[in-house]
CSV table of C-alpha atoms in Angstrom, one decimal:
chain,number,residue,atom,x,y,z
L,1,UNK,CA,21.5,2.9,-5.0
L,2,UNK,CA,18.5,0.9,-6.3
L,3,UNK,CA,16.0,2.7,-8.6
L,4,UNK,CA,12.7,2.5,-6.8
L,5,UNK,CA,10.5,4.7,-8.9
L,6,UNK,CA,10.6,2.2,-11.8
L,7,UNK,CA,9.2,-0.6,-9.7
L,8,UNK,CA,5.7,-1.7,-10.7
L,9,UNK,CA,4.7,-2.0,-7.1
L,10,UNK,CA,5.9,1.6,-6.4
L,11,UNK,CA,4.1,2.9,-9.5
L,12,UNK,CA,0.9,1.1,-8.6
L,13,UNK,CA,1.0,2.4,-5.0
L,14,UNK,CA,1.8,6.0,-6.2
L,15,UNK,CA,-1.1,5.9,-8.7
L,16,UNK,CA,-3.4,4.6,-6.0
L,17,UNK,CA,-2.3,7.4,-3.7
L,18,UNK,CA,-3.1,10.0,-6.4
L,19,UNK,CA,-6.5,8.5,-6.9
L,20,UNK,CA,-7.2,8.7,-3.2
L,21,UNK,CA,-6.1,12.4,-3.2
L,22,UNK,CA,-8.6,13.1,-6.0
L,23,UNK,CA,-11.3,11.1,-4.3
L,24,UNK,CA,-10.8,12.9,-1.0
L,25,UNK,CA,-12.1,16.1,-2.4
L,26,UNK,CA,-15.6,14.7,-2.8
L,27,UNK,CA,-15.8,13.3,0.7
L,28,UNK,CA,-17.9,15.0,3.3
L,29,UNK,CA,-16.0,17.2,5.7
L,30,UNK,CA,-16.2,14.8,8.6
L,31,UNK,CA,-14.9,11.9,6.5
L,32,UNK,CA,-12.3,13.9,4.6
L,33,UNK,CA,-10.4,14.8,7.7
L,34,UNK,CA,-10.7,11.4,9.4
L,35,UNK,CA,-10.9,8.4,7.1
L,36,UNK,CA,-9.6,10.3,4.0
L,37,UNK,CA,-6.5,11.5,5.9
L,38,UNK,CA,-5.9,8.1,7.5
L,39,UNK,CA,-6.1,6.4,4.1
L,40,UNK,CA,-3.6,8.8,2.5
L,41,UNK,CA,-1.2,8.4,5.4
L,42,UNK,CA,-1.5,4.6,5.2
L,43,UNK,CA,-0.7,4.7,1.5
L,44,UNK,CA,2.3,7.0,2.1
L,45,UNK,CA,3.6,4.5,4.7
L,46,UNK,CA,3.0,1.7,2.2
L,47,UNK,CA,5.1,3.6,-0.4
L,48,UNK,CA,7.9,4.1,2.2
L,49,UNK,CA,7.9,0.3,2.9
L,50,UNK,CA,8.3,-0.4,-0.8
L,51,UNK,CA,11.2,2.0,-1.0
L,52,UNK,CA,12.8,0.5,2.1
L,53,UNK,CA,12.3,-3.1,0.8
L,54,UNK,CA,14.0,-2.1,-2.5
L,55,UNK,CA,16.9,-0.3,-0.8
L,56,UNK,CA,17.9,-2.9,1.9
L,57,UNK,CA,18.6,-6.6,1.5
L,58,UNK,CA,18.8,-7.1,5.3
L,59,UNK,CA,15.3,-5.8,6.1
L,60,UNK,CA,13.6,-6.6,2.8
L,61,UNK,CA,11.2,-9.3,4.2
L,62,UNK,CA,10.3,-7.2,7.2
L,63,UNK,CA,9.5,-4.2,5.0
L,64,UNK,CA,7.4,-6.3,2.6
L,65,UNK,CA,5.5,-7.8,5.6
L,66,UNK,CA,4.8,-4.2,6.8
L,67,UNK,CA,3.7,-3.3,3.3
L,68,UNK,CA,1.2,-6.2,3.2
L,69,UNK,CA,-0.2,-5.0,6.6
L,70,UNK,CA,-0.7,-1.5,5.3
L,71,UNK,CA,-2.6,-2.9,2.3
L,72,UNK,CA,-5.0,-4.7,4.6
L,73,UNK,CA,-5.7,-1.4,6.4
L,74,UNK,CA,-6.1,0.4,3.1
L,75,UNK,CA,-8.7,-2.1,2.1
L,76,UNK,CA,-10.5,-1.7,5.4
L,77,UNK,CA,-10.6,2.2,5.1
L,78,UNK,CA,-11.9,1.9,1.5
L,79,UNK,CA,-14.6,-0.5,2.5
L,80,UNK,CA,-15.7,1.8,5.4
L,81,UNK,CA,-15.9,4.7,3.0
L,82,UNK,CA,-18.1,2.7,0.6
L,83,UNK,CA,-20.3,1.4,3.4
L,84,UNK,CA,-20.8,5.0,4.6
L,85,UNK,CA,-21.8,5.9,1.1
L,86,UNK,CA,-18.9,8.3,0.7
L,87,UNK,CA,-17.7,6.6,-2.5
L,88,UNK,CA,-19.7,5.1,-5.3
L,89,UNK,CA,-19.8,1.4,-6.1
L,90,UNK,CA,-18.0,2.1,-9.3
L,91,UNK,CA,-15.2,4.0,-7.6
L,92,UNK,CA,-14.9,1.4,-4.8
L,93,UNK,CA,-14.6,-1.4,-7.4
L,94,UNK,CA,-11.9,0.5,-9.3
L,95,UNK,CA,-9.9,1.3,-6.2
L,96,UNK,CA,-10.3,-2.3,-4.9
L,97,UNK,CA,-9.0,-3.7,-8.2
L,98,UNK,CA,-5.9,-1.4,-8.0
L,99,UNK,CA,-5.4,-2.4,-4.4
L,100,UNK,CA,-5.7,-6.1,-5.2
L,101,UNK,CA,-3.2,-5.8,-8.0
L,102,UNK,CA,-0.8,-4.0,-5.7
L,103,UNK,CA,-1.3,-6.7,-3.1
L,104,UNK,CA,-0.5,-9.5,-5.5
L,105,UNK,CA,2.7,-7.7,-6.6
L,106,UNK,CA,3.9,-7.3,-3.1
L,107,UNK,CA,3.0,-10.8,-2.1
L,108,UNK,CA,4.9,-12.2,-5.0
L,109,UNK,CA,7.9,-10.0,-4.2
L,110,UNK,CA,7.7,-11.2,-0.5
L,111,UNK,CA,7.6,-14.9,-1.5
L,112,UNK,CA,10.5,-14.4,-3.9
L,113,UNK,CA,12.6,-12.7,-1.3
L,114,UNK,CA,11.8,-15.4,1.2
L,115,UNK,CA,12.7,-18.1,-1.3
L,116,UNK,CA,16.0,-16.4,-2.1
L,117,UNK,CA,16.9,-16.1,1.6
L,118,UNK,CA,16.1,-19.8,2.2
L,119,UNK,CA,18.1,-20.8,-0.8
L,120,UNK,CA,21.1,-18.8,0.4
L,121,UNK,CA,21.4,-21.1,3.4
L,122,UNK,CA,21.5,-20.7,7.2
L,123,UNK,CA,24.4,-18.4,7.2
L,124,UNK,CA,22.3,-15.6,5.7
L,125,UNK,CA,19.6,-15.9,8.4
L,126,UNK,CA,19.8,-12.8,10.6
L,127,UNK,CA,18.6,-12.7,14.1
L,128,UNK,CA,16.4,-9.7,14.7
């Protein structure tokens, strides 16, 4: 079985999730139980996609595509929290930088997986 907790993308996503848990404490009640919870759930789904992509060669690209979609939603929720003045500009910038770093890692991983699949030839293409 592949070791997933040593992956840089996994570590980055996990650290981002911890930051969001810490940040959630300071949100107003209304936003803590709506946007804060949704943001945490989205990050948990992202971590699950990273785990699945690392565990399965067959569905790697599909899981990485899902992970990239989760990142877009995470960015949206963080922007809404900032626009609603629930997080400071400094916190928003720090979280955005971490999210962007994670996004770059997953995008590079996705491109690498796609390149490996295309180099393997048509017999490796699986109809979903």
